[in-house]
Amino acid sequence: MIKNFPALVMLTVAGIVFMHFLSVTEMGLFLKITLTLVGLVMMGWGIIGMILHGWVMGYERSKKRI
């Protein structure tokens, strides 16, 4: 998953779109809180995955040079 950068970008964008959808939708408080947490987790996984992707690729590139 870490090496699939386009999937991480799509996950982050999907989280942002999901959060925007929640902001314009009327629903119950518990459901809104639950879905907000789901959106935040999607964005968090995407961002953390992109950071790890950069770290892993940099590590592999520097290891290949040695």
CSV table of C-alpha atoms in Angstrom, one decimal:
chain,number,residue,atom,x,y,z
A,1,MET,CA,0.0,0.0,0.0
A,2,ILE,CA,2.8,2.4,0.8
A,3,LYS,CA,4.3,2.1,-2.7
A,4,ASN,CA,1.0,2.8,-4.4
A,5,PHE,CA,1.2,6.6,-4.4
A,6,PRO,CA,-1.9,7.3,-6.6
A,7,ALA,CA,-4.1,5.2,-4.3
A,8,LEU,CA,-2.9,7.3,-1.3
A,9,VAL,CA,-3.7,10.5,-3.2
A,10,MET,CA,-7.1,9.2,-4.1
A,11,LEU,CA,-7.7,8.2,-0.5
A,12,THR,CA,-6.8,11.7,0.8
A,13,VAL,CA,-9.0,13.3,-1.9
A,14,ALA,CA,-11.9,11.0,-1.1
A,15,GLY,CA,-11.6,11.9,2.5
A,16,ILE,CA,-11.7,15.6,1.7
A,17,VAL,CA,-14.7,15.1,-0.6
A,18,PHE,CA,-16.4,13.0,2.0
A,19,MET,CA,-15.9,15.7,4.6
A,20,HIS,CA,-17.3,18.4,2.2
A,21,PHE,CA,-20.4,16.2,1.6
A,22,LEU,CA,-20.9,15.9,5.4
A,23,SER,CA,-20.8,19.6,5.8
A,24,VAL,CA,-23.7,20.2,3.5
A,25,THR,CA,-25.8,17.3,4.6
A,26,GLU,CA,-28.5,17.2,7.4
A,27,MET,CA,-28.3,14.1,9.5
A,28,GLY,CA,-28.4,13.0,13.2
A,29,LEU,CA,-25.6,14.0,15.5
A,30,PHE,CA,-24.3,10.5,16.2
A,31,LEU,CA,-24.2,9.6,12.5
A,32,LYS,CA,-22.5,12.9,11.7
A,33,ILE,CA,-19.8,12.4,14.4
A,34,THR,CA,-19.2,8.8,13.2
A,35,LEU,CA,-18.9,9.7,9.6
A,36,THR,CA,-16.7,12.7,10.4
A,37,LEU,CA,-14.3,10.3,12.2
A,38,VAL,CA,-14.3,8.0,9.1
A,39,GLY,CA,-13.5,11.0,6.9
A,40,LEU,CA,-10.7,12.1,9.2
A,41,VAL,CA,-9.2,8.6,9.3
A,42,MET,CA,-9.3,8.4,5.5
A,43,MET,CA,-7.4,11.7,5.2
A,44,GLY,CA,-5.0,10.7,7.9
A,45,TRP,CA,-4.2,7.3,6.3
A,46,GLY,CA,-3.6,9.1,3.0
A,47,ILE,CA,-1.3,11.7,4.4
A,48,ILE,CA,0.7,9.4,6.6
A,49,GLY,CA,0.9,6.9,3.7
A,50,MET,CA,2.3,9.6,1.4
A,51,ILE,CA,4.9,10.5,4.1
A,52,LEU,CA,5.9,6.9,4.5
A,53,HIS,CA,6.0,6.5,0.7
A,54,GLY,CA,8.5,9.3,0.4
A,55,TRP,CA,10.6,7.9,3.2
A,56,VAL,CA,10.6,4.3,1.8
A,57,MET,CA,11.4,5.5,-1.7
A,58,GLY,CA,14.3,7.7,-0.4
A,59,TYR,CA,15.6,4.8,1.7
A,60,GLU,CA,15.5,2.4,-1.3
A,61,ARG,CA,17.1,5.0,-3.6
A,62,SER,CA,20.0,5.7,-1.1
A,63,LYS,CA,20.5,2.0,-0.5
A,64,LYS,CA,20.7,1.3,-4.2
A,65,ARG,CA,23.5,3.9,-4.5
A,66,ILE,CA,25.7,2.2,-1.9
